[in-house]
Amino acid sequence: MSMTAVELGKKIKAGEISVMEATKACIENIKTYDKEYNCFITVDEEGAFKQAEEIQKKIDSGELTGPLAGVPIAIKDNMCQNGVLTTCASKILSNFVPTYTSDAVVKLMEAGAVIVGKTNMDEFAMGSTTETSYYGETKNPWDTNKVPGGSSGGSAAAVAAEEVPCALGSDTGGSIRQPAAFCGVTGIKPTYGRVSRYGLVAYGSSLDQIGPLAKNVTDCATILEIISQYDKKDSTSVERTDNDFTSALKDDVKGMRIGLPKDYFTEGLDPEIKDAVYHVAEVLKEKGAIVEEFDLGMVEYAIPAYYIIASAEASSNLERFDGVKYGYRTAEYTDLHNMYKKTRSEGFGAEVKRRIMLGSFTLSSGYYDAYYVKALKVKALIKQAYDKAFAKYDIILGPVAPTTALTMGESLSDPIKMYLGDVYTVPVNLAGLPGISLPCGYDKDGMPIGVQMVGDAFNEKAIIQAAYAFEQTREYKQPAAVAERGL
């Protein structure tokens, strides 16, 4: 489990490790260490071993030759998997077993990956800390008193804790990139429409995207290549032919134009993070990139616009959880309306209720134009600001979050503080752009710092190439607790 996903895939293909050995090692690590971190909601041990047997036969017969054949992978628990409990970390879906599988997961299974289980997350992906889960918070493997970030904290922590070599997450406003930064791993949020959302339980339908979390850029590019295919079942899926992301794994940024938004380096950003991001810019400059500072604009409006749009979409998406068709239903009720009320009151957690109420308010008559329509106009202006920037630059470089991983309980008591922590990631979702987060240093307490690289729409290759070039200058570092296991 200390190998990267691609390294493990090569060993399996060469016959040095069997698929069953890899799967058993993965399950063993989850059983041994997950009591401490709580990365998983469901571990499908029986299903994983069954998959391992079938995949081994296909590898031996030459049917499966891909880089991830036989490699164990975890899935965030908001992606449906036929016959496997899918809860979205909520009480209201605590008994929901889907009858179909999400398209991204199907693509991984077709490539021969072994799906070992479903990872913990913020309830319905609402949160930035993985503390709002009905199944308890996930802890950061670098320091168990710290949060792993959210909402894909379970996936990021599982990779950092070496319970799995790689995982899938989903990103609505930074939910892949921020936990990747907090847990010292790499994560990619693809362009909106690049990866099918079919089978992903919707939070903010115009913002959600599925993406990979892994130890390095190579793994992320490899997974992204597998899951990025057109899907006619998703009306927002875009048909593209430029999905060969591994071709961008080149240590070459000569002549690449990189923009550093001045707006990102103002008050509120931890000085250690600022220094680490500037260091990345210097490294890329030494490798031949052209680095300039510029004014991006619109940054201060991103958070309010995002929370209005995301909450509005959440309130309508979460209407379907009413105790009638599937999921949790309250035990005692007097009539239909009472059943709805009690089921939703008991089934949803505080953060989800907060966002449903905020969304319902902004969509209500009299406030729709004042809030929701205005937020959509701001969203269009943010996209214009990025379009203007990408006319001049190949990638935009900046921080992922204003601070490193927060202490447990710190932001739950102050939701506004948690919302403001997404200031560098949400504009990317509002504009539908691709972004990558990768480790670039450590703060005085030894906690990881992430750097974010943002590309123009469908130009994932530019950010993968720049990230890969920077990655060549440093080695992947394990959390101390994980490194001690090998001693």
PDB file of C-alpha atoms in Angstrom, residues 148-311:
ATOM      1  CA  PRO A 148      -8.837  16.030   6.844  1.00  0.00           C
ATOM      2  CA  GLY A 149     -10.757  18.688   4.917  1.00  0.00           C
ATOM      3  CA  GLY A 150     -13.993  18.037   3.077  1.00  0.00           C
ATOM      4  CA  SER A 151     -16.220  16.934   1.746  1.00  0.00           C
ATOM      5  CA  SER A 152     -14.036  14.155   0.248  1.00  0.00           C
ATOM      6  CA  GLY A 153     -12.055  13.895   3.505  1.00  0.00           C
ATOM      7  CA  GLY A 154     -12.554  10.131   3.783  1.00  0.00           C
ATOM      8  CA  SER A 155     -11.048   9.554   0.326  1.00  0.00           C
ATOM      9  CA  ALA A 156      -8.084  11.903   0.925  1.00  0.00           C
ATOM     10  CA  ALA A 157      -7.350  10.504   4.403  1.00  0.00           C
ATOM     11  CA  ALA A 158      -7.631   6.895   3.159  1.00  0.00           C
ATOM     12  CA  VAL A 159      -4.936   7.600   0.539  1.00  0.00           C
ATOM     13  CA  ALA A 160      -2.691   9.467   3.023  1.00  0.00           C
ATOM     14  CA  ALA A 161      -3.110   6.693   5.639  1.00  0.00           C
ATOM     15  CA  GLU A 162      -2.215   4.104   2.938  1.00  0.00           C
ATOM     16  CA  GLU A 163      -5.448   2.213   3.421  1.00  0.00           C
ATOM     17  CA  VAL A 164      -5.887   2.419  -0.388  1.00  0.00           C
ATOM     18  CA  PRO A 165      -3.500   3.530  -3.158  1.00  0.00           C
ATOM     19  CA  CYS A 166      -6.109   5.855  -4.711  1.00  0.00           C
ATOM     20  CA  ALA A 167      -9.736   6.963  -4.430  1.00  0.00           C
ATOM     21  CA  LEU A 168     -12.511   8.899  -6.134  1.00  0.00           C
ATOM     22  CA  GLY A 169     -13.929  12.087  -4.660  1.00  0.00           C
ATOM     23  CA  SER A 170     -16.396  14.724  -5.831  1.00  0.00           C
ATOM     24  CA  ASP A 171     -15.834  18.474  -5.968  1.00  0.00           C
ATOM     25  CA  THR A 172     -18.665  21.042  -5.711  1.00  0.00           C
ATOM     26  CA  GLY A 173     -16.684  23.968  -4.300  1.00  0.00           C
ATOM     27  CA  GLY A 174     -13.238  22.531  -3.557  1.00  0.00           C
ATOM     28  CA  SER A 175     -14.167  19.164  -2.057  1.00  0.00           C
ATOM     29  CA  ILE A 176     -11.344  17.260  -3.807  1.00  0.00           C
ATOM     30  CA  ARG A 177      -8.626  19.927  -3.824  1.00  0.00           C
ATOM     31  CA  GLN A 178      -8.970  21.133  -0.219  1.00  0.00           C
ATOM     32  CA  PRO A 179      -8.800  17.669   1.458  1.00  0.00           C
ATOM     33  CA  ALA A 180      -5.923  16.774  -0.893  1.00  0.00           C
ATOM     34  CA  ALA A 181      -4.063  19.853   0.421  1.00  0.00           C
ATOM     35  CA  PHE A 182      -4.885  19.109   4.078  1.00  0.00           C
ATOM     36  CA  CYS A 183      -3.837  15.434   3.785  1.00  0.00           C
ATOM     37  CA  GLY A 184      -0.690  15.922   1.687  1.00  0.00           C
ATOM     38  CA  VAL A 185      -1.950  14.064  -1.408  1.00  0.00           C
ATOM     39  CA  THR A 186      -2.826  15.054  -4.988  1.00  0.00           C
ATOM     40  CA  GLY A 187      -6.342  15.635  -6.320  1.00  0.00           C
ATOM     41  CA  ILE A 188      -7.833  16.795  -9.626  1.00  0.00           C
ATOM     42  CA  LYS A 189     -11.181  18.507 -10.154  1.00  0.00           C
ATOM     43  CA  PRO A 190     -11.857  18.101 -13.898  1.00  0.00           C
ATOM     44  CA  THR A 191     -13.655  20.552 -16.186  1.00  0.00           C
ATOM     45  CA  TYR A 192     -17.429  20.482 -15.678  1.00  0.00           C
ATOM     46  CA  GLY A 193     -18.806  17.971 -18.198  1.00  0.00           C
ATOM     47  CA  ARG A 194     -15.553  16.006 -18.552  1.00  0.00           C
ATOM     48  CA  VAL A 195     -16.658  13.170 -16.214  1.00  0.00           C
ATOM     49  CA  SER A 196     -20.217  11.813 -16.179  1.00  0.00           C
ATOM     50  CA  ARG A 197     -22.287  12.718 -13.116  1.00  0.00           C
ATOM     51  CA  TYR A 198     -24.656   9.786 -13.718  1.00  0.00           C
ATOM     52  CA  GLY A 199     -25.009   7.909 -10.421  1.00  0.00           C
ATOM     53  CA  LEU A 200     -23.472  10.715  -8.355  1.00  0.00           C
ATOM     54  CA  VAL A 201     -26.013  11.804  -5.723  1.00  0.00           C
ATOM     55  CA  ALA A 202     -26.528  15.461  -6.615  1.00  0.00           C
ATOM     56  CA  TYR A 203     -25.689  18.365  -4.302  1.00  0.00           C
ATOM     57  CA  GLY A 204     -25.196  21.328  -6.662  1.00  0.00           C
ATOM     58  CA  SER A 205     -25.901  19.946 -10.126  1.00  0.00           C
ATOM     59  CA  SER A 206     -24.286  22.816 -12.037  1.00  0.00           C
ATOM     60  CA  LEU A 207     -21.099  22.567  -9.939  1.00  0.00           C
ATOM     61  CA  ASP A 208     -20.473  18.879  -9.005  1.00  0.00           C
ATOM     62  CA  GLN A 209     -17.635  16.968 -10.681  1.00  0.00           C
ATOM     63  CA  ILE A 210     -16.096  13.566  -9.889  1.00  0.00           C
ATOM     64  CA  GLY A 211     -12.297  13.368  -9.780  1.00  0.00           C
ATOM     65  CA  PRO A 212      -9.344  11.327  -8.496  1.00  0.00           C
ATOM     66  CA  LEU A 213      -7.290  11.527  -5.270  1.00  0.00           C
ATOM     67  CA  ALA A 214      -3.930   9.736  -5.188  1.00  0.00           C
ATOM     68  CA  LYS A 215      -0.306   9.985  -4.060  1.00  0.00           C
ATOM     69  CA  ASN A 216       0.970  11.718  -7.184  1.00  0.00           C
ATOM     70  CA  VAL A 217       0.111  13.437 -10.464  1.00  0.00           C
ATOM     71  CA  THR A 218       0.755  10.297 -12.554  1.00  0.00           C
ATOM     72  CA  ASP A 219      -1.881   8.315 -10.637  1.00  0.00           C
ATOM     73  CA  CYS A 220      -4.424  11.134 -10.899  1.00  0.00           C
ATOM     74  CA  ALA A 221      -3.843  11.571 -14.654  1.00  0.00           C
ATOM     75  CA  THR A 222      -4.172   7.801 -15.162  1.00  0.00           C
ATOM     76  CA  ILE A 223      -7.472   7.587 -13.234  1.00  0.00           C
ATOM     77  CA  LEU A 224      -8.833  10.700 -14.964  1.00  0.00           C
ATOM     78  CA  GLU A 225      -8.038   9.165 -18.358  1.00  0.00           C
ATOM     79  CA  ILE A 226     -10.137   6.116 -17.450  1.00  0.00           C
ATOM     80  CA  ILE A 227     -13.206   7.929 -16.063  1.00  0.00           C
ATOM     81  CA  SER A 228     -13.329  10.729 -18.695  1.00  0.00           C
ATOM     82  CA  GLN A 229     -15.587   9.379 -21.381  1.00  0.00           C
ATOM     83  CA  TYR A 230     -18.769  10.709 -22.949  1.00  0.00           C
ATOM     84  CA  ASP A 231     -21.955   9.386 -21.341  1.00  0.00           C
ATOM     85  CA  LYS A 232     -25.300   9.850 -23.066  1.00  0.00           C
ATOM     86  CA  LYS A 233     -27.070   9.233 -19.715  1.00  0.00           C
ATOM     87  CA  ASP A 234     -25.748  12.591 -18.445  1.00  0.00           C
ATOM     88  CA  SER A 235     -27.068  15.620 -20.328  1.00  0.00           C
ATOM     89  CA  THR A 236     -24.104  17.710 -19.133  1.00  0.00           C
ATOM     90  CA  SER A 237     -21.488  15.203 -20.372  1.00  0.00           C
ATOM     91  CA  VAL A 238     -19.322  16.613 -23.179  1.00  0.00           C
ATOM     92  CA  GLU A 239     -17.921  14.472 -25.977  1.00  0.00           C
ATOM     93  CA  ARG A 240     -14.141  15.020 -26.236  1.00  0.00           C
ATOM     94  CA  THR A 241     -11.256  13.219 -27.927  1.00  0.00           C
ATOM     95  CA  ASP A 242      -8.451  14.785 -25.832  1.00  0.00           C
ATOM     96  CA  ASN A 243      -8.658  12.367 -22.900  1.00  0.00           C
ATOM     97  CA  ASP A 244      -5.058  11.072 -23.144  1.00  0.00           C
ATOM     98  CA  PHE A 245      -3.965  12.871 -19.960  1.00  0.00           C
ATOM     99  CA  THR A 246      -0.931  10.655 -19.341  1.00  0.00           C
ATOM    100  CA  SER A 247       0.630  12.167 -22.487  1.00  0.00           C
ATOM    101  CA  ALA A 248       0.949  15.420 -20.495  1.00  0.00           C
ATOM    102  CA  LEU A 249       3.265  13.821 -17.899  1.00  0.00           C
ATOM    103  CA  LYS A 250       6.313  15.737 -19.160  1.00  0.00           C
ATOM    104  CA  ASP A 251       8.919  17.573 -17.130  1.00  0.00           C
ATOM    105  CA  ASP A 252       8.769  20.577 -19.412  1.00  0.00           C
ATOM    106  CA  VAL A 253       7.294  24.002 -18.682  1.00  0.00           C
ATOM    107  CA  LYS A 254       9.581  26.008 -20.970  1.00  0.00           C
ATOM    108  CA  GLY A 255       7.632  28.980 -22.297  1.00  0.00           C
ATOM    109  CA  MET A 256       4.512  28.152 -20.264  1.00  0.00           C
ATOM    110  CA  ARG A 257       2.756  31.334 -19.122  1.00  0.00           C
ATOM    111  CA  ILE A 258       1.746  31.258 -15.466  1.00  0.00           C
ATOM    112  CA  GLY A 259      -0.386  33.899 -13.758  1.00  0.00           C
ATOM    113  CA  LEU A 260      -0.348  34.638 -10.019  1.00  0.00           C
ATOM    114  CA  PRO A 261      -3.553  36.527  -9.018  1.00  0.00           C
ATOM    115  CA  LYS A 262      -2.662  39.404  -6.671  1.00  0.00           C
ATOM    116  CA  ASP A 263      -6.165  39.070  -5.145  1.00  0.00           C
ATOM    117  CA  TYR A 264      -5.171  35.648  -3.731  1.00  0.00           C
ATOM    118  CA  PHE A 265      -2.202  36.917  -1.719  1.00  0.00           C
ATOM    119  CA  THR A 266      -3.914  39.515   0.430  1.00  0.00           C
ATOM    120  CA  GLU A 267      -5.081  39.598   4.032  1.00  0.00           C
ATOM    121  CA  GLY A 268      -6.313  36.303   5.485  1.00  0.00           C
ATOM    122  CA  LEU A 269      -3.756  34.042   3.804  1.00  0.00           C
ATOM    123  CA  ASP A 270      -1.328  32.287   6.163  1.00  0.00           C
ATOM    124  CA  PRO A 271       2.217  33.692   5.467  1.00  0.00           C
ATOM    125  CA  GLU A 272       3.670  30.140   5.371  1.00  0.00           C
ATOM    126  CA  ILE A 273       1.228  29.177   2.607  1.00  0.00           C
ATOM    127  CA  LYS A 274       2.011  32.382   0.714  1.00  0.00           C
ATOM    128  CA  ASP A 275       5.758  31.585   0.844  1.00  0.00           C
ATOM    129  CA  ALA A 276       5.191  27.964  -0.232  1.00  0.00           C
ATOM    130  CA  VAL A 277       3.110  29.019  -3.278  1.00  0.00           C
ATOM    131  CA  TYR A 278       5.689  31.662  -4.287  1.00  0.00           C
ATOM    132  CA  HIS A 279       8.350  28.956  -3.988  1.00  0.00           C
ATOM    133  CA  VAL A 280       6.398  26.830  -6.524  1.00  0.00           C
ATOM    134  CA  ALA A 281       6.311  29.837  -8.860  1.00  0.00           C
ATOM    135  CA  GLU A 282      10.111  30.239  -8.483  1.00  0.00           C
ATOM    136  CA  VAL A 283      10.727  26.546  -9.212  1.00  0.00           C
ATOM    137  CA  LEU A 284       8.626  26.699 -12.378  1.00  0.00           C
ATOM    138  CA  LYS A 285      10.364  29.948 -13.380  1.00  0.00           C
ATOM    139  CA  GLU A 286      13.757  28.243 -13.051  1.00  0.00           C
ATOM    140  CA  LYS A 287      12.451  25.484 -15.319  1.00  0.00           C
ATOM    141  CA  GLY A 288      11.665  28.034 -18.022  1.00  0.00           C
ATOM    142  CA  ALA A 289       8.106  29.155 -17.317  1.00  0.00           C
ATOM    143  CA  ILE A 290       7.094  32.813 -17.591  1.00  0.00           C
ATOM    144  CA  VAL A 291       5.545  33.881 -14.263  1.00  0.00           C
ATOM    145  CA  GLU A 292       3.625  37.142 -13.802  1.00  0.00           C
ATOM    146  CA  GLU A 293       1.358  38.668 -11.194  1.00  0.00           C
ATOM    147  CA  PHE A 294      -1.995  40.029 -12.376  1.00  0.00           C
ATOM    148  CA  ASP A 295      -5.412  41.196 -11.150  1.00  0.00           C
ATOM    149  CA  LEU A 296      -8.045  38.474 -11.519  1.00  0.00           C
ATOM    150  CA  GLY A 297     -10.934  40.397  -9.970  1.00  0.00           C
ATOM    151  CA  MET A 298     -14.345  39.118  -8.815  1.00  0.00           C
ATOM    152  CA  VAL A 299     -12.736  36.936  -6.095  1.00  0.00           C
ATOM    153  CA  GLU A 300     -14.574  38.665  -3.225  1.00  0.00           C
ATOM    154  CA  TYR A 301     -17.969  37.858  -4.816  1.00  0.00           C
ATOM    155  CA  ALA A 302     -17.293  34.143  -5.356  1.00  0.00           C
ATOM    156  CA  ILE A 303     -18.227  32.903  -1.862  1.00  0.00           C
ATOM    157  CA  PRO A 304     -21.671  34.609  -1.597  1.00  0.00           C
ATOM    158  CA  ALA A 305     -22.549  33.679  -5.206  1.00  0.00           C
ATOM    159  CA  TYR A 306     -21.438  30.082  -4.666  1.00  0.00           C
ATOM    160  CA  TYR A 307     -23.392  29.532  -1.439  1.00  0.00           C
ATOM    161  CA  ILE A 308     -26.568  31.006  -2.929  1.00  0.00           C
ATOM    162  CA  ILE A 309     -26.353  28.841  -6.085  1.00  0.00           C
ATOM    163  CA  ALA A 310     -25.202  25.662  -4.319  1.00  0.00           C
ATOM    164  CA  SER A 311     -27.825  25.974  -1.561  1.00  0.00           C
TER     165      SER A 311
END
